[in-house]
Amino acid sequence: MTTTTRLSAPAAIHVGSLALPLLFIAMWSSGYVVGKLAVPYAAPFTLLTLRFGLGAALLLLVALASRAPWPKDLKAFGHLVVVGLLIQALQFSGLYTALKMGVSAGESALIVGTMPVFTALGAALMLGERSGMKQWLGMLGGVLGVLLVVWHKLGSGTAGLGAYAAAVVALAGITLGTLYQKKYCATMDLRTGGFVQLAVATLVALPLSLGLEGFDVRWTPTMIFASGWLSIVNSIGASSLLFVLMRKGEASKVASLFYLIPGVTVLMAFAVLGETLNALTLAGFVATGGAVWFCTRARQARTAKKTGCSPV
């Protein structure tokens, strides 16, 4: 007699609900590492032009082949343009500039990893979402983790204040763009909506690349790999997953995933780039990881109180 072990329905649902967030974390984290691999071979805006342009071309082909629906009016089109300017153009212009100026992949991920705090503030103002005191304490713990990692680097000669300011620009782009997309683009088609966003970002990056950098790129195997990865896995895959997760849940809840990205990024950077770990960095990871756990438990407890169910 053969016995087959199967997941119970609740367990299967739980595993399924974790799959997309875990995949998103891995894909988004890889972008910091691959971006750091690419910046020695291409100036920031040139790299962005290649990333956005290839991604836009691929999505256009998919949209046309599958006869995907386009924005129904100019207003819907305009909302997609704004999201493209914020999430794609502004965020990654700041990020790649920071990487080029010496900020490590892990540090960049940690700075952008403070996004949950600012997203929660914005979600309360723009979307009417509310966070409890325990969630705010957890989010502040995440910020403390970021400070532990970044503070000792300032003035060390590896990157100046301008480089970290560029990373803060990236943080502003992803935070504002995520909130705007949640509010105004909740029904967009991933194929045509993604194309519009990447096409707009390409139109921003291309003239800056030509005017400021002379489209400075050296084609090496690493550069070719990085361009393809950033375009397909990050610009299309990770960005699409972020939108799907935003559509399925609250903005502040989805944003809390960004607390986990720094730890995953640094592990990837340690393995691929040889970036070192030290006591403060590890303390920062512990603080941010604890912040995710604390925020999650606080949110579960808050939901259970409303529904009368005990948190699992």
Coordinates of C-alpha atoms in Angstrom, one line a residue:
M1 CA 0.0 0.0 0.0
T2 CA 1.4 3.3 -1.1
T3 CA 1.0 6.4 1.1
T4 CA 1.0 9.8 -0.6
T5 CA 1.7 12.8 1.6
R6 CA -0.1 15.9 0.5
L7 CA -0.3 19.4 1.8
S8 CA -3.5 20.3 3.5
A9 CA -5.5 23.0 1.8
P10 CA -4.6 25.7 4.3
A11 CA -0.9 24.7 4.1
A12 CA -1.0 24.7 0.3
I13 CA -2.6 28.1 0.2
H14 CA 0.1 29.4 2.7
V15 CA 2.9 28.0 0.5
G16 CA 1.3 29.5 -2.6
S17 CA 0.9 32.9 -0.9
L18 CA 4.7 32.9 -0.1
A19 CA 5.8 32.0 -3.6
L20 CA 5.3 35.4 -5.3
P21 CA 6.8 37.5 -2.5
L22 CA 9.9 35.2 -2.3
L23 CA 10.4 35.3 -6.0
F24 CA 10.0 39.1 -6.0
I25 CA 12.6 39.5 -3.3
A26 CA 15.1 37.3 -5.1
M27 CA 14.5 39.0 -8.5
W28 CA 14.6 42.6 -7.1
S29 CA 17.7 41.9 -5.0
S30 CA 19.6 40.6 -8.0
G31 CA 19.2 43.9 -9.7
Y32 CA 21.5 45.6 -7.2
V33 CA 24.2 43.0 -7.7
V34 CA 23.9 42.8 -11.5
G35 CA 23.8 46.6 -11.7
K36 CA 27.0 46.8 -9.7
L37 CA 28.6 44.3 -12.2
A38 CA 27.5 46.5 -15.1
V39 CA 28.5 50.0 -14.0
P40 CA 32.2 49.6 -14.8
Y41 CA 31.3 49.0 -18.4
A42 CA 28.7 51.6 -19.0
A43 CA 27.9 55.1 -17.7
P44 CA 24.7 55.2 -15.6
F45 CA 22.3 56.8 -18.1
T46 CA 23.7 54.7 -20.9
L47 CA 23.1 51.5 -18.9
L48 CA 19.6 52.7 -18.2
T49 CA 18.9 53.4 -21.8
L50 CA 19.9 49.9 -22.7
R51 CA 17.9 48.4 -19.8
F52 CA 14.7 50.4 -20.5
G53 CA 15.0 50.2 -24.3
L54 CA 15.4 46.5 -24.5
G55 CA 12.6 45.9 -21.9
A56 CA 10.3 48.2 -23.8
A57 CA 10.9 46.5 -27.1
L58 CA 10.3 43.1 -25.7
L59 CA 7.0 44.1 -24.0
L60 CA 5.8 45.9 -27.2
L61 CA 6.3 42.6 -29.1
V62 CA 4.5 40.6 -26.5
A63 CA 1.6 43.2 -26.3
L64 CA 1.2 43.3 -30.1
A65 CA 1.4 39.5 -30.4
S66 CA -1.1 38.9 -27.7
R67 CA -3.4 41.8 -28.6
A68 CA -3.2 43.3 -25.2
P69 CA -5.5 46.1 -24.3
W70 CA -4.1 49.6 -24.3
P71 CA -4.9 52.5 -22.0
K72 CA -8.5 53.5 -22.6
D73 CA -8.0 57.3 -22.6
L74 CA -5.3 60.0 -22.3
K75 CA -5.9 60.2 -18.5
A76 CA -5.0 56.6 -18.0
F77 CA -2.1 56.9 -20.3
G78 CA -0.9 59.9 -18.4
H79 CA -1.0 58.0 -15.1
L80 CA 1.3 55.3 -16.6
V81 CA 3.7 58.0 -17.8
V82 CA 4.0 59.4 -14.2
V83 CA 4.6 55.9 -12.8
G84 CA 7.3 55.3 -15.5
L85 CA 9.0 58.6 -14.6
L86 CA 9.0 57.7 -10.9
I87 CA 9.6 54.0 -10.5
Q88 CA 11.7 53.5 -13.6
A89 CA 13.5 56.8 -14.6
L90 CA 13.9 58.5 -11.2
Q91 CA 14.6 55.4 -9.1
F92 CA 17.1 53.8 -11.3
S93 CA 18.8 57.1 -12.3
G94 CA 19.5 57.6 -8.6
L95 CA 20.5 54.0 -8.0
Y96 CA 23.0 53.6 -10.9
T97 CA 24.5 57.0 -10.1
A98 CA 25.0 55.9 -6.5
L99 CA 26.6 52.5 -7.6
K100 CA 28.9 54.3 -10.1
M101 CA 30.0 56.7 -7.3
G102 CA 31.0 53.9 -5.0
V103 CA 28.0 53.0 -3.0
S104 CA 28.0 49.2 -2.6
A105 CA 25.1 47.0 -3.7
G106 CA 24.2 46.1 -0.1
E107 CA 24.3 49.8 1.0
S108 CA 22.1 50.8 -1.9
A109 CA 19.6 48.1 -1.1
L110 CA 19.5 49.1 2.6
I111 CA 18.8 52.8 1.8
V112 CA 16.0 51.9 -0.6
G113 CA 15.0 49.4 2.1
T114 CA 13.6 52.2 4.2
M115 CA 10.8 52.5 1.7
P116 CA 8.2 50.8 4.0
V117 CA 8.3 53.7 6.5
F118 CA 7.7 56.3 3.9
T119 CA 5.2 54.2 2.0
A120 CA 3.2 53.7 5.2
L121 CA 3.1 57.5 5.7
G122 CA 2.1 58.1 2.1
A123 CA -0.5 55.3 2.2
A124 CA -2.1 56.9 5.3
L125 CA -2.3 60.2 3.5
M126 CA -3.1 59.1 -0.1
L127 CA -4.9 55.8 0.3
G128 CA -6.5 55.9 3.8
E129 CA -4.5 52.9 5.1
R130 CA -3.7 52.9 8.8
S131 CA -0.8 51.4 10.7
G132 CA -0.8 50.6 14.4
M133 CA 1.8 51.7 17.0
K134 CA 3.5 48.3 16.9
Q135 CA 3.9 48.5 13.1
W136 CA 5.4 51.9 13.4
L137 CA 7.9 50.7 16.0
G138 CA 8.8 47.8 13.7
M139 CA 9.3 50.2 10.8
L140 CA 11.5 52.5 12.9
G141 CA 13.6 49.4 13.8
G142 CA 14.1 48.9 10.1
V143 CA 15.4 52.4 9.7
L144 CA 17.8 51.8 12.6
G145 CA 19.1 48.8 10.8
V146 CA 19.8 50.9 7.7
L147 CA 21.6 53.5 9.8
L148 CA 23.8 50.9 11.4
V149 CA 25.0 49.8 8.0
V150 CA 25.4 53.1 6.3
W151 CA 26.6 55.5 9.0
H152 CA 30.1 54.0 9.4
K153 CA 30.7 54.3 5.7
L154 CA 30.2 58.1 5.5
G155 CA 33.5 59.8 5.1
S156 CA 35.4 56.5 4.7
G157 CA 36.5 57.5 1.2
T158 CA 34.5 54.7 -0.6
A159 CA 31.6 57.0 -1.3
G160 CA 30.8 60.6 -0.5
L161 CA 27.6 62.3 0.6
G162 CA 26.6 62.9 -3.0
A163 CA 26.6 59.2 -3.7
Y164 CA 24.4 58.5 -0.8
A165 CA 22.1 61.4 -1.8
A166 CA 21.7 59.7 -5.2
A167 CA 20.5 56.6 -3.4
V168 CA 18.0 58.7 -1.5
V169 CA 16.7 59.9 -4.9
A170 CA 16.2 56.3 -5.8
L171 CA 14.3 55.8 -2.6
A172 CA 12.0 58.8 -3.4
G173 CA 11.3 57.4 -6.8
I174 CA 10.2 53.9 -5.8
T175 CA 8.2 55.2 -2.8
L176 CA 6.2 57.8 -4.7
G177 CA 5.9 55.6 -7.8
T178 CA 4.5 52.7 -5.7
L179 CA 1.9 54.8 -4.0
Y180 CA 0.9 56.5 -7.3
Q181 CA 0.6 53.2 -9.1
K182 CA -1.5 51.7 -6.3
K183 CA -3.9 54.7 -6.4
Y184 CA -4.2 55.4 -10.2
C185 CA -3.0 52.3 -12.1
A186 CA -4.6 49.4 -10.3
T187 CA -6.2 48.0 -13.4
M188 CA -3.4 48.5 -15.9
D189 CA -2.4 45.6 -18.2
L190 CA 1.0 44.4 -17.4
R191 CA 2.1 44.2 -21.1
T192 CA 0.9 47.6 -22.4
G193 CA 1.3 49.3 -19.0
G194 CA 4.8 48.0 -18.6
F195 CA 5.7 49.1 -22.2
V196 CA 4.5 52.6 -21.6
Q197 CA 6.4 53.0 -18.4
L198 CA 9.7 51.6 -19.9
A199 CA 9.3 53.6 -23.1
V200 CA 8.9 56.8 -21.1
A201 CA 11.9 56.0 -19.0
T202 CA 13.9 55.3 -22.2
L203 CA 13.0 58.7 -23.6
V204 CA 14.3 60.3 -20.4
A205 CA 17.6 58.3 -20.2
L206 CA 18.6 58.4 -23.9
P207 CA 19.1 62.2 -24.3
L208 CA 20.9 62.3 -20.9
S209 CA 23.2 59.4 -22.1
L210 CA 24.0 61.1 -25.4
G211 CA 24.4 64.6 -24.0
L212 CA 26.3 63.8 -20.7
E213 CA 28.0 60.5 -21.4
G214 CA 28.4 60.2 -25.2
F215 CA 26.6 56.8 -24.9
D216 CA 29.7 55.4 -23.1
V217 CA 29.6 51.6 -23.1
R218 CA 32.1 48.8 -23.4
W219 CA 30.7 45.6 -24.8
T220 CA 32.0 42.7 -22.8
P221 CA 30.4 39.3 -21.9
T222 CA 29.6 40.7 -18.4
M223 CA 28.0 43.8 -19.9
I224 CA 25.9 41.7 -22.4
F225 CA 24.7 39.4 -19.6
A226 CA 24.0 42.3 -17.3
S227 CA 22.0 44.2 -19.9
G228 CA 19.8 41.2 -20.7
W229 CA 19.3 40.3 -17.0
L230 CA 18.4 43.9 -16.0
S231 CA 15.9 44.2 -18.9
I232 CA 14.2 40.9 -18.6
V233 CA 14.4 39.8 -15.0
N234 CA 14.3 43.2 -13.3
S235 CA 12.6 45.7 -15.6
I236 CA 9.9 43.3 -16.8
G237 CA 9.8 40.4 -14.3
A238 CA 10.4 42.1 -10.9
S239 CA 8.5 45.2 -11.8
S240 CA 5.5 43.1 -12.9
L241 CA 5.6 41.1 -9.7
L242 CA 5.6 44.3 -7.7
F243 CA 2.5 45.5 -9.5
V244 CA 0.7 42.1 -9.0
L245 CA 1.5 42.2 -5.3
M246 CA 0.4 45.8 -5.0
R247 CA -2.9 44.9 -6.6
K248 CA -3.4 41.9 -4.3
G249 CA -2.6 43.7 -1.0
E250 CA -2.2 47.0 0.9
A251 CA 0.6 49.3 -0.2
S252 CA 2.2 49.3 3.3
K253 CA 2.0 45.5 3.5
V254 CA 3.7 45.0 0.2
A255 CA 6.3 47.6 0.9
S256 CA 7.4 45.7 4.0
L257 CA 9.0 43.1 1.7
F258 CA 11.7 45.7 1.0
Y259 CA 13.0 45.2 4.5
L260 CA 14.1 41.7 3.4
I261 CA 15.8 42.8 0.2
P262 CA 19.0 44.3 1.8
G263 CA 19.9 41.0 3.5
V264 CA 19.3 39.0 0.3
T265 CA 21.3 41.5 -1.7
V266 CA 24.3 41.5 0.6
L267 CA 24.4 37.7 0.6
M268 CA 24.3 37.8 -3.2
A269 CA 26.9 40.6 -3.3
F270 CA 29.1 38.6 -0.9
A271 CA 28.9 35.6 -3.2
V272 CA 29.2 37.4 -6.6
L273 CA 31.1 40.6 -5.9
G274 CA 33.2 39.7 -2.8
E275 CA 31.7 42.5 -0.8
T276 CA 32.7 42.1 2.9
L277 CA 30.5 41.8 6.0
N278 CA 31.3 43.4 9.3
A279 CA 29.7 43.6 12.8
L280 CA 27.7 46.7 12.1
T281 CA 26.5 45.4 8.8
L282 CA 25.3 42.1 10.4
A283 CA 23.7 44.1 13.2
G284 CA 21.8 46.1 10.6
F285 CA 20.6 42.9 9.0
V286 CA 19.4 41.6 12.3
A287 CA 17.5 44.8 13.0
T288 CA 15.9 44.9 9.5
G289 CA 15.0 41.2 9.7
G290 CA 13.5 41.7 13.1
A291 CA 11.6 44.7 11.8
V292 CA 9.9 42.6 9.1
W293 CA 8.9 40.0 11.7
F294 CA 7.6 42.6 14.1
C295 CA 5.6 44.4 11.5
T296 CA 4.2 41.2 10.1
R297 CA 3.1 39.9 13.6
A298 CA 1.7 43.3 14.5
R299 CA -0.3 43.4 11.2
Q300 CA -1.6 39.9 11.8
A301 CA -2.6 40.7 15.4
R302 CA -4.4 43.8 14.2
T303 CA -6.3 41.9 11.5
A304 CA -7.2 39.1 13.9
K305 CA -8.6 41.7 16.4
K306 CA -10.9 43.0 13.6
T307 CA -12.0 39.6 12.5
G308 CA -12.1 37.8 15.8
C309 CA -9.5 35.2 14.7
S310 CA -6.2 34.3 16.4
P311 CA -3.1 35.1 14.4
V312 CA -1.2 32.0 13.2

